[in-house]
N, CA, C and O atoms as a DFTB+ gen file, in Angstrom:
548 C
 N C O
     1  1     -18.414     -10.914       5.240
     2  2     -19.824     -10.066       4.798
     3  2     -20.711     -10.518       3.416
     4  3     -21.021      -9.775       2.485
     5  1     -21.040     -12.036       3.576
     6  2     -21.926     -12.612       3.338
     7  2     -22.207     -13.586       3.836
     8  3     -21.557     -14.361       4.539
     9  1     -24.283     -13.594       3.111
    10  2     -25.040     -13.714       4.057
    11  2     -25.627     -15.217       3.373
    12  3     -25.040     -15.382       2.304
    13  1     -26.512     -16.258       3.629
    14  2     -26.499     -17.486       2.591
    15  2     -27.647     -17.821       3.589
    16  3     -27.356     -17.819       4.785
    17  1     -29.335     -18.202       3.090
    18  2     -29.748     -19.128       3.628
    19  2     -30.279     -19.822       2.565
    20  3     -30.524     -19.532       1.394
    21  1     -30.462     -21.305       3.592
    22  2     -31.008     -22.810       3.068
    23  2     -32.462     -22.788       2.487
    24  3     -33.251     -22.177       3.207
    25  1     -32.825     -23.156       1.697
    26  2     -34.042     -23.426       1.591
    27  2     -34.779     -24.795       1.088
    28  3     -35.986     -25.018       0.996
    29  1     -33.622     -25.675       0.780
    30  2     -34.216     -26.948       1.166
    31  2     -33.229     -27.881       1.610
    32  3     -32.246     -27.649       0.907
    33  1     -33.021     -28.610       2.230
    34  2     -31.575     -29.610       3.163
    35  2     -32.831     -31.093       3.693
    36  3     -34.046     -31.233       3.556
    37  1     -32.194     -31.593       4.052
    38  2     -32.609     -32.638       4.298
    39  2     -31.614     -33.158       5.631
    40  3     -30.543     -32.558       5.541
    41  1     -31.632     -34.135       6.905
    42  2     -31.384     -34.442       7.885
    43  2     -31.236     -35.650       7.274
    44  3     -32.005     -36.102       6.426
    45  1     -29.936     -36.349       7.835
    46  2     -29.474     -38.376       8.420
    47  2     -29.485     -37.707       9.190
    48  3     -29.342     -36.493       9.336
    49  1     -29.809     -39.163      10.206
    50  2     -28.882     -39.284      11.708
    51  2     -27.064     -39.861      11.371
    52  3     -26.470     -39.427      12.358
    53  1     -26.518     -40.242      10.905
    54  2     -25.281     -40.922       9.843
    55  2     -24.748     -39.908       9.887
    56  3     -23.979     -39.569      10.786
    57  1     -25.098     -39.170       8.814
    58  2     -24.110     -38.145       8.459
    59  2     -24.516     -36.686       8.475
    60  3     -23.872     -36.000       7.682
    61  1     -25.152     -36.243       8.971
    62  2     -25.616     -35.178       9.297
    63  2     -24.699     -34.792      10.684
    64  3     -24.835     -35.455      11.712
    65  1     -23.801     -33.704      10.601
    66  2     -23.888     -32.960      11.754
    67  2     -23.036     -31.869      11.143
    68  3     -22.814     -31.739       9.940
    69  1     -22.350     -30.693      12.638
    70  2     -21.706     -29.873      12.369
    71  2     -21.007     -29.615      10.883
    72  3     -21.406     -28.900       9.964
    73  1     -19.679     -30.552      10.984
    74  2     -19.202     -30.515       9.552
    75  2     -19.496     -30.875       8.716
    76  3     -18.677     -30.793       7.801
    77  1     -20.239     -31.232       8.547
    78  2     -21.208     -31.920       7.084
    79  2     -21.524     -30.508       6.451
    80  3     -21.294     -29.933       5.388
    81  1     -22.243     -30.211       7.782
    82  2     -23.045     -28.623       7.437
    83  2     -21.889     -27.053       6.425
    84  3     -21.902     -26.183       5.554
    85  1     -20.957     -27.863       7.673
    86  2     -19.862     -25.783       7.353
    87  2     -19.675     -26.624       5.614
    88  3     -19.990     -25.940       4.640
    89  1     -19.198     -27.974       5.401
    90  2     -18.431     -27.972       4.248
    91  2     -19.140     -27.740       3.334
    92  3     -18.653     -27.521       2.225
    93  1     -20.676     -27.721       3.580
    94  2     -22.007     -28.281       1.665
    95  2     -21.475     -26.374       1.407
    96  3     -21.044     -25.926       0.345
    97  1     -21.740     -25.331       3.086
    98  2     -22.205     -23.907       2.612
    99  2     -20.737     -23.481       2.266
   100  3     -20.624     -22.422       1.650
   101  1     -19.476     -24.246       2.619
   102  2     -17.866     -23.774       2.090
   103  2     -18.130     -24.311       0.040
   104  3     -17.877     -23.717      -1.009
   105  1     -18.679     -25.548       0.330
   106  2     -18.163     -25.826      -1.446
   107  2     -19.984     -25.083      -2.143
   108  3     -20.522     -25.258      -3.236
   109  1     -20.280     -24.562      -1.355
   110  2     -22.082     -24.190      -2.548
   111  2     -21.313     -22.512      -2.095
   112  3     -21.330     -22.269      -3.301
   113  1     -20.840     -21.524      -1.621
   114  2     -19.929     -20.513      -1.533
   115  2     -18.966     -20.545      -2.389
   116  3     -18.324     -19.503      -2.262
   117  1     -18.505     -21.245      -3.248
   118  2     -17.246     -21.951      -3.912
   119  2     -17.458     -22.018      -5.004
   120  3     -16.679     -21.756      -5.921
   121  1     -19.073     -22.555      -5.104
   122  2     -19.510     -22.808      -6.395
   123  2     -20.674     -21.852      -7.221
   124  3     -21.125     -21.971      -8.361
   125  1     -20.965     -20.836      -6.124
   126  2     -21.973     -19.417      -6.287
   127  2     -21.359     -18.788      -7.033
   128  3     -21.378     -18.685      -8.259
   129  1     -20.262     -17.940      -5.550
   130  2     -19.813     -16.720      -6.283
   131  2     -19.154     -16.313      -7.622
   132  3     -19.366     -15.325      -8.325
   133  1     -18.394     -17.231      -7.764
   134  2     -18.304     -16.796      -9.372
   135  2     -19.607     -17.045     -10.428
   136  3     -19.712     -16.582     -11.564
   137  1     -20.285     -17.660      -9.923
   138  2     -21.812     -17.580     -11.469
   139  2     -22.759     -16.329     -10.682
   140  3     -23.889     -15.930     -10.964
   141  1     -21.795     -15.884      -9.567
   142  2     -22.764     -14.204      -9.414
   143  2     -21.864     -13.143     -10.205
   144  3     -22.490     -12.092     -10.341
   145  1     -21.136     -13.120     -10.525
   146  2     -20.410     -11.832     -11.029
   147  2     -19.765     -11.103     -10.499
   148  3     -19.961      -9.938     -10.847
   149  1     -18.977     -11.264      -9.710
   150  2     -18.877      -9.902      -8.792
   151  2     -17.536      -9.200      -9.831
   152  3     -16.886      -9.397     -10.857
   153  1     -17.708      -8.335      -8.768
   154  2     -16.673      -6.994      -9.703
   155  2     -16.368      -6.491      -8.275
   156  3     -17.114      -6.591      -7.301
   157  1     -14.711      -5.737      -8.335
   158  2     -14.167      -5.376      -7.517
   159  2     -14.820      -3.871      -6.967
   160  3     -16.023      -4.053      -7.154
   161  1     -14.698      -2.737      -6.494
   162  2     -15.256      -1.678      -5.944
   163  2     -14.099      -0.865      -5.440
   164  3     -13.376      -1.227      -4.512
   165  1     -13.967       0.256      -6.108
   166  2     -12.812       1.345      -5.409
   167  2     -13.058       1.842      -4.756
   168  3     -14.008       1.268      -4.224
   169  1     -12.667       3.487      -3.848
   170  2     -13.311       4.142      -3.327
   171  2     -12.766       5.729      -4.235
   172  3     -11.582       5.957      -4.483
   173  1     -13.586       6.399      -4.507
   174  2     -13.507       7.560      -5.230
   175  2     -13.986       8.543      -4.473
   176  3     -15.017       8.932      -3.924
   177  1     -12.476       8.894      -4.699
   178  2     -12.655      10.588      -3.755
   179  2     -13.261      12.201      -5.128
   180  3     -12.949      12.394      -6.303
   181  1     -14.254      13.056      -4.093
   182  2     -13.893      14.613      -4.823
   183  2     -12.982      14.845      -4.004
   184  3     -12.643      14.585      -2.849
   185  1     -12.545      15.619      -5.243
   186  2     -11.152      16.844      -4.794
   187  2     -12.157      18.181      -5.293
   188  3     -13.107      18.244      -6.074
   189  1     -11.216      19.550      -4.149
   190  2     -11.602      20.728      -4.707
   191  2     -10.127      20.985      -5.197
   192  3      -9.223      20.553      -4.482
   193  1      -9.834      21.606      -6.276
   194  2      -8.853      22.342      -6.691
   195  2      -8.488      23.166      -6.638
   196  3      -9.399      23.725      -6.027
   197  1      -7.501      24.172      -6.841
   198  2      -7.655      25.497      -6.069
   199  2      -5.523      25.710      -6.729
   200  3      -4.477      25.431      -6.144
   201  1      -5.758      26.220      -7.921
   202  2      -4.232      26.687      -8.626
   203  2      -4.246      27.717      -9.444
   204  3      -5.374      27.782      -9.932
   205  1      -3.537      28.590      -9.859
   206  2      -3.611      29.353     -11.390
   207  2      -3.818      29.070     -12.033
   208  3      -4.026      27.857     -12.021
   209  1      -4.004      29.787     -13.311
   210  2      -4.774      29.285     -14.319
   211  2      -3.454      29.139     -15.204
   212  3      -3.417      28.207     -16.007
   213  1      -2.741      29.710     -15.136
   214  2      -1.541      29.216     -15.714
   215  2      -1.135      27.815     -15.685
   216  3      -0.688      27.569     -16.805
   217  1      -1.086      26.962     -15.075
   218  2      -1.341      25.441     -14.935
   219  2      -2.789      24.265     -14.992
   220  3      -3.094      23.101     -14.733
   221  1      -3.317      25.490     -15.503
   222  2      -4.526      24.672     -15.502
   223  2      -3.730      23.631     -16.382
   224  3      -2.707      23.174     -15.872
   225  1      -3.879      23.452     -16.914
   226  2      -3.327      21.969     -18.288
   227  2      -2.710      21.070     -18.316
   228  3      -2.868      20.045     -18.980
   229  1      -1.286      21.563     -17.005
   230  2      -0.277      20.331     -16.528
   231  2      -1.402      19.502     -15.554
   232  3      -1.411      18.294     -15.318
   233  1      -2.624      20.845     -14.921
   234  2      -3.083      19.639     -13.749
   235  2      -4.344      18.993     -14.211
   236  3      -4.830      18.228     -13.378
   237  1      -4.936      19.103     -15.237
   238  2      -6.203      18.929     -15.811
   239  2      -5.427      17.490     -15.927
   240  3      -5.537      16.707     -14.984
   241  1      -4.426      17.032     -17.392
   242  2      -3.401      16.568     -18.350
   243  2      -3.425      14.926     -16.343
   244  3      -4.074      13.895     -16.170
   245  1      -2.275      15.726     -15.363
   246  2      -1.957      14.761     -14.451
   247  2      -3.893      14.115     -14.405
   248  3      -4.236      13.186     -15.137
   249  1      -4.635      14.630     -13.694
   250  2      -6.319      14.309     -12.850
   251  2      -6.779      13.101     -14.242
   252  3      -7.307      12.023     -13.973
   253  1      -6.570      13.386     -15.201
   254  2      -6.420      12.493     -16.518
   255  2      -5.974      10.932     -16.678
   256  3      -6.625       9.924     -16.953
   257  1      -4.409      11.180     -16.353
   258  2      -4.126      10.408     -16.352
   259  2      -3.725       8.971     -14.762
   260  3      -3.338       7.806     -14.673
   261  1      -4.129      10.044     -13.892
   262  2      -4.684       9.183     -12.663
   263  2      -6.449       8.638     -12.337
   264  3      -6.993       8.324     -11.278
   265  1      -6.885       8.695     -13.506
   266  2      -8.202       8.062     -14.438
   267  2      -9.163       8.854     -13.241
   268  3      -9.860       8.317     -12.380
   269  1      -8.941      10.369     -13.505
   270  2      -9.764      11.503     -12.596
   271  2     -10.366      11.624     -13.752
   272  3     -10.028      11.288     -14.887
   273  1     -12.122      12.601     -12.965
   274  2     -12.795      13.022     -14.208
   275  2     -13.132      14.816     -14.121
   276  3     -12.642      14.752     -12.994
   277  1     -13.319      15.561     -14.197
   278  2     -13.350      17.006     -14.318
   279  2     -14.733      17.364     -14.186
   280  3     -15.348      17.651     -15.213
   281  1     -15.392      17.392     -12.923
   282  2     -16.343      17.927     -13.028
   283  2     -17.030      18.858     -13.181
   284  3     -18.248      18.979     -13.311
   285  1     -15.555      20.104     -13.151
   286  2     -16.545      22.157     -12.780
   287  2     -14.813      22.983     -12.307
   288  3     -13.911      22.908     -11.474
   289  1     -15.148      23.578     -13.275
   290  2     -13.831      24.760     -13.121
   291  2     -14.597      26.091     -13.172
   292  3     -15.368      26.499     -14.041
   293  1     -14.072      26.843     -11.678
   294  2     -14.567      27.790     -11.661
   295  2     -13.356      28.468     -11.048
   296  3     -12.538      27.852     -10.366
   297  1     -13.249      30.223     -11.417
   298  2     -12.413      30.919     -11.778
   299  2     -11.810      31.655     -10.420
   300  3     -10.870      32.451     -10.423
   301  1     -12.595      31.191      -9.200
   302  2     -12.796      31.729      -8.214
   303  2     -12.871      30.954      -7.250
   304  3     -12.135      31.288      -6.321
   305  1     -13.496      29.997      -7.075
   306  2     -13.210      28.263      -6.330
   307  2     -12.478      27.633      -6.914
   308  3     -12.147      26.762      -6.110
   309  1     -11.964      27.464      -7.822
   310  2     -11.032      26.300      -8.248
   311  2     -11.896      25.463      -8.874
   312  3     -12.986      25.899      -9.244
   313  1     -11.565      24.247      -9.067
   314  2     -11.628      23.274      -9.710
   315  2     -12.629      22.363      -8.787
   316  3     -12.789      22.677      -7.608
   317  1     -13.462      20.953      -9.482
   318  2     -13.879      19.994      -8.488
   319  2     -13.694      19.005      -9.734
   320  3     -13.888      19.230     -10.929
   321  1     -13.196      17.671      -8.996
   322  2     -13.245      16.425      -9.601
   323  2     -13.427      15.471      -9.295
   324  3     -14.022      15.393      -8.220
   325  1     -13.075      14.195      -9.968
   326  2     -13.445      12.754      -9.016
   327  2     -12.406      11.883      -9.306
   328  3     -12.330      11.582     -10.497
   329  1     -11.254      11.194      -8.269
   330  2     -10.554      10.949      -8.513
   331  2     -10.130       9.400      -7.949
   332  3     -10.015       9.232      -6.735
   333  1      -9.988       8.700      -8.542
   334  2     -10.025       6.899      -7.497
   335  2      -8.781       6.944      -5.997
   336  3      -7.587       6.975      -6.295
   337  1      -9.165       6.944      -4.513
   338  2      -8.572       7.028      -3.972
   339  2      -7.155       6.811      -4.089
   340  3      -6.274       7.646      -3.883
   341  1      -6.940       4.964      -4.626
   342  2      -5.656       4.775      -5.008
   343  2      -4.875       5.508      -5.499
   344  3      -3.811       5.782      -4.944
   345  1      -5.325       6.108      -6.941
   346  2      -4.381       7.246      -7.760
   347  2      -4.225       8.201      -6.845
   348  3      -3.880       9.209      -7.463
   349  1      -4.313       8.487      -5.407
   350  2      -3.826      10.222      -5.154
   351  2      -2.634      10.078      -4.134
   352  3      -2.013      11.099      -3.839
   353  1      -2.268       8.834      -3.563
   354  2      -1.654       8.282      -2.806
   355  2      -0.287       9.417      -3.233
   356  3       0.276       9.864      -2.234
   357  1       0.259       9.890      -4.548
   358  2       1.579      11.531      -4.118
   359  2       0.400      12.617      -4.591
   360  3       0.402      13.477      -5.472
   361  1       0.017      12.459      -4.223
   362  2      -0.752      13.948      -5.602
   363  2      -0.819      15.007      -4.860
   364  3      -1.707      15.800      -5.175
   365  1      -0.102      15.302      -3.888
   366  2       0.074      16.188      -3.005
   367  2       1.094      16.250      -3.514
   368  3       0.821      16.753      -4.604
   369  1       2.355      16.045      -3.479
   370  2       3.745      16.136      -3.798
   371  2       3.672      16.611      -5.317
   372  3       4.491      17.475      -5.628
   373  1       2.480      15.996      -6.668
   374  2       2.773      16.060      -7.459
   375  2       2.733      17.934      -7.824
   376  3       3.483      18.821      -8.232
   377  1       0.982      17.689      -7.240
   378  2       0.708      19.010      -7.811
   379  2       1.170      19.690      -7.146
   380  3       0.891      20.725      -7.751
   381  1       2.157      20.269      -5.605
   382  2       2.987      20.993      -5.187
   383  2       4.132      21.447      -6.776
   384  3       4.084      22.451      -7.487
   385  1       5.046      20.241      -6.854
   386  2       5.627      20.519      -8.255
   387  2       5.197      21.076      -9.320
   388  3       5.813      22.081      -9.675
   389  1       4.431      20.777      -9.869
   390  2       3.815      21.772     -11.085
   391  2       3.600      22.645     -11.079
   392  3       4.003      23.459     -11.911
   393  1       2.705      22.938      -9.933
   394  2       2.913      24.937      -9.747
   395  2       3.263      25.223      -8.965
   396  3       2.816      26.038      -8.158
   397  1       4.400      24.495      -8.960
   398  2       5.668      25.609      -8.175
   399  2       5.452      25.658      -6.383
   400  3       6.376      26.126      -5.718
   401  1       4.423      25.245      -5.811
   402  2       3.884      25.147      -4.610
   403  2       2.807      26.162      -4.827
   404  3       2.017      25.707      -4.000
   405  1       2.371      26.897      -5.181
   406  2       0.718      27.261      -5.495
   407  2      -0.223      26.735      -5.635
   408  3      -1.216      27.430      -5.420
   409  1      -0.454      25.399      -6.018
   410  2      -1.920      24.994      -5.693
   411  2      -1.918      23.983      -4.517
   412  3      -1.158      23.176      -3.982
   413  1      -3.201      24.475      -4.405
   414  2      -3.898      22.361      -3.154
   415  2      -4.649      22.406      -3.690
   416  3      -4.999      22.741      -4.822
   417  1      -5.018      22.014      -2.787
   418  2      -6.482      20.344      -3.189
   419  2      -7.267      19.752      -1.669
   420  3      -6.472      19.431      -0.786
   421  1      -7.813      19.697      -1.553
   422  2      -9.188      19.032      -0.489
   423  2      -9.758      17.595      -1.042
   424  3     -10.123      17.769      -2.205
   425  1      -9.897      16.685      -0.762
   426  2     -10.571      15.630      -0.890
   427  2     -11.267      14.818       0.183
   428  3     -10.742      14.564       1.267
   429  1     -12.505      14.417      -0.187
   430  2     -13.127      13.600       1.068
   431  2     -14.290      12.270       0.492
   432  3     -15.518      12.201       0.548
   433  1     -13.494      11.551       0.077
   434  2     -14.401      10.007      -0.114
   435  2     -16.180      10.318      -0.811
   436  3     -17.008      10.796      -0.037
   437  1     -16.397      10.148      -1.584
   438  2     -17.729      11.016      -2.360
   439  2     -18.442       9.477      -2.336
   440  3     -19.413       9.578      -1.587
   441  1     -18.326       7.783      -2.972
   442  2     -18.414       7.084      -2.708
   443  2     -18.240       5.902      -3.514
   444  3     -17.140       6.192      -3.984
   445  1     -18.537       4.719      -4.046
   446  2     -18.054       4.058      -3.967
   447  2     -18.105       3.138      -5.944
   448  3     -19.094       2.616      -6.456
   449  1     -16.761       3.260      -6.532
   450  2     -17.375       2.946      -7.788
   451  2     -17.017       1.121      -8.315
   452  3     -16.370       0.391      -7.564
   453  1     -17.387       0.777      -9.247
   454  2     -16.498      -0.482     -10.284
   455  2     -15.355      -0.064     -10.700
   456  3     -15.263       0.819     -11.553
   457  1     -14.346      -0.638     -10.157
   458  2     -12.753      -0.507     -10.339
   459  2     -12.877      -1.343     -12.255
   460  3     -13.673      -2.235     -12.548
   461  1     -11.831      -0.685     -13.252
   462  2     -11.797      -1.154     -14.243
   463  2     -11.175      -2.827     -13.724
   464  3     -10.769      -3.416     -12.722
   465  1     -11.473      -3.071     -15.338
   466  2     -10.740      -4.705     -15.821
   467  2      -9.035      -4.631     -15.618
   468  3      -8.362      -5.541     -15.134
   469  1      -8.671      -3.716     -15.960
   470  2      -7.633      -4.084     -15.660
   471  2      -6.544      -4.253     -14.228
   472  3      -5.546      -4.863     -13.843
   473  1      -7.692      -3.098     -13.739
   474  2      -7.611      -2.836     -12.222
   475  2      -7.719      -4.088     -11.522
   476  3      -7.034      -4.352     -10.535
   477  1      -8.595      -4.880     -12.036
   478  2      -8.909      -5.786     -11.046
   479  2      -8.650      -6.843     -11.088
   480  3      -8.766      -7.659     -10.173
   481  1      -7.997      -7.130     -12.842
   482  2      -6.903      -8.435     -12.986
   483  2      -5.534      -8.428     -11.722
   484  3      -5.209      -9.287     -10.903
   485  1      -4.890      -6.874     -12.061
   486  2      -4.421      -6.531     -11.108
   487  2      -4.356      -6.624      -9.926
   488  3      -3.226      -6.975      -9.585
   489  1      -5.421      -6.392      -8.632
   490  2      -5.664      -6.373      -7.516
   491  2      -6.032      -8.238      -6.939
   492  3      -5.945      -8.626      -5.774
   493  1      -6.469      -9.176      -8.262
   494  2      -6.429     -10.230      -7.702
   495  2      -5.231     -11.292      -8.095
   496  3      -5.157     -12.367      -7.501
   497  1      -4.450     -10.988      -8.958
   498  2      -3.118     -11.492      -9.375
   499  2      -2.709     -11.560      -8.335
   500  3      -2.189     -12.602      -7.937
   501  1      -2.878      -9.840      -7.135
   502  2      -1.667      -9.736      -6.813
   503  2      -1.999     -10.305      -5.317
   504  3      -1.153     -10.490      -4.442
   505  1      -3.361     -10.536      -5.205
   506  2      -4.256     -11.458      -3.844
   507  2      -3.128     -12.706      -4.465
   508  3      -1.979     -12.669      -4.026
   509  1      -3.507     -13.809      -5.504
   510  2      -3.219     -14.563      -5.395
   511  2      -1.341     -15.109      -5.186
   512  3      -0.929     -16.062      -4.524
   513  1      -0.609     -14.210      -5.929
   514  2       0.450     -14.374      -5.421
   515  2       0.663     -14.513      -3.788
   516  3       1.424     -15.297      -3.221
   517  1      -0.177     -13.584      -3.215
   518  2      -0.184     -13.555      -1.954
   519  2       0.149     -14.940      -1.043
   520  3       1.031     -15.549      -0.437
   521  1      -1.509     -14.941      -1.505
   522  2      -1.756     -16.126      -0.906
   523  2      -0.628     -17.866      -1.749
   524  3       0.036     -18.689      -1.119
   525  1      -0.722     -17.837      -2.329
   526  2       0.116     -19.105      -2.537
   527  2       1.739     -18.679      -2.455
   528  3       2.572     -19.186      -3.206
   529  1       2.038     -17.779      -1.540
   530  2       3.413     -17.014      -0.670
   531  2       3.194     -17.721       0.572
   532  3       3.909     -18.515       1.182
   533  1       1.710     -17.117       0.876
   534  2       1.664     -18.023       2.453
   535  2       1.069     -19.488       1.999
   536  3       1.106     -20.445       2.772
   537  1       0.712     -19.545       1.141
   538  2       1.102     -21.389       1.407
   539  2       1.375     -21.932       1.714
   540  3       0.880     -22.875       2.332
   541  1       3.260     -21.411       1.231
   542  2       3.599     -22.407       0.908
   543  2       4.848     -22.441       1.836
   544  3       5.737     -23.270       1.638
   545  1       4.928     -21.301       3.115
   546  2       5.545     -20.831       4.581
   547  2       5.361     -22.259       5.333
   548  3       5.704     -22.386       6.509
């Protein structure tokens, strides 16, 4: 998903070939990407949660633990929140457990947002370990 435009270069009959240009591009990307200060993005979902009022505190606390943000609460329609998709893997089970089977929710993709630094570090470390394991094979 990256694209680069070569603005200046020279050609030499002996040293210029396809492999040389591919190696130059690879080296340029390796040097340029860290200088661009890249960040990891994570998908954010909007949730509509419907629960009995007596479970409101438990559900809000659980959403806060999942890095969620409460956007609004309506006694008739339920609450609206945003939460990273990575944190919602077991949310249906947890919500049913907290509300004794009376809670429900609907989620849908909203946007991508920058992941917090600890999450980025964790993902980068996991991918480095995976690459090292692949290189050993």
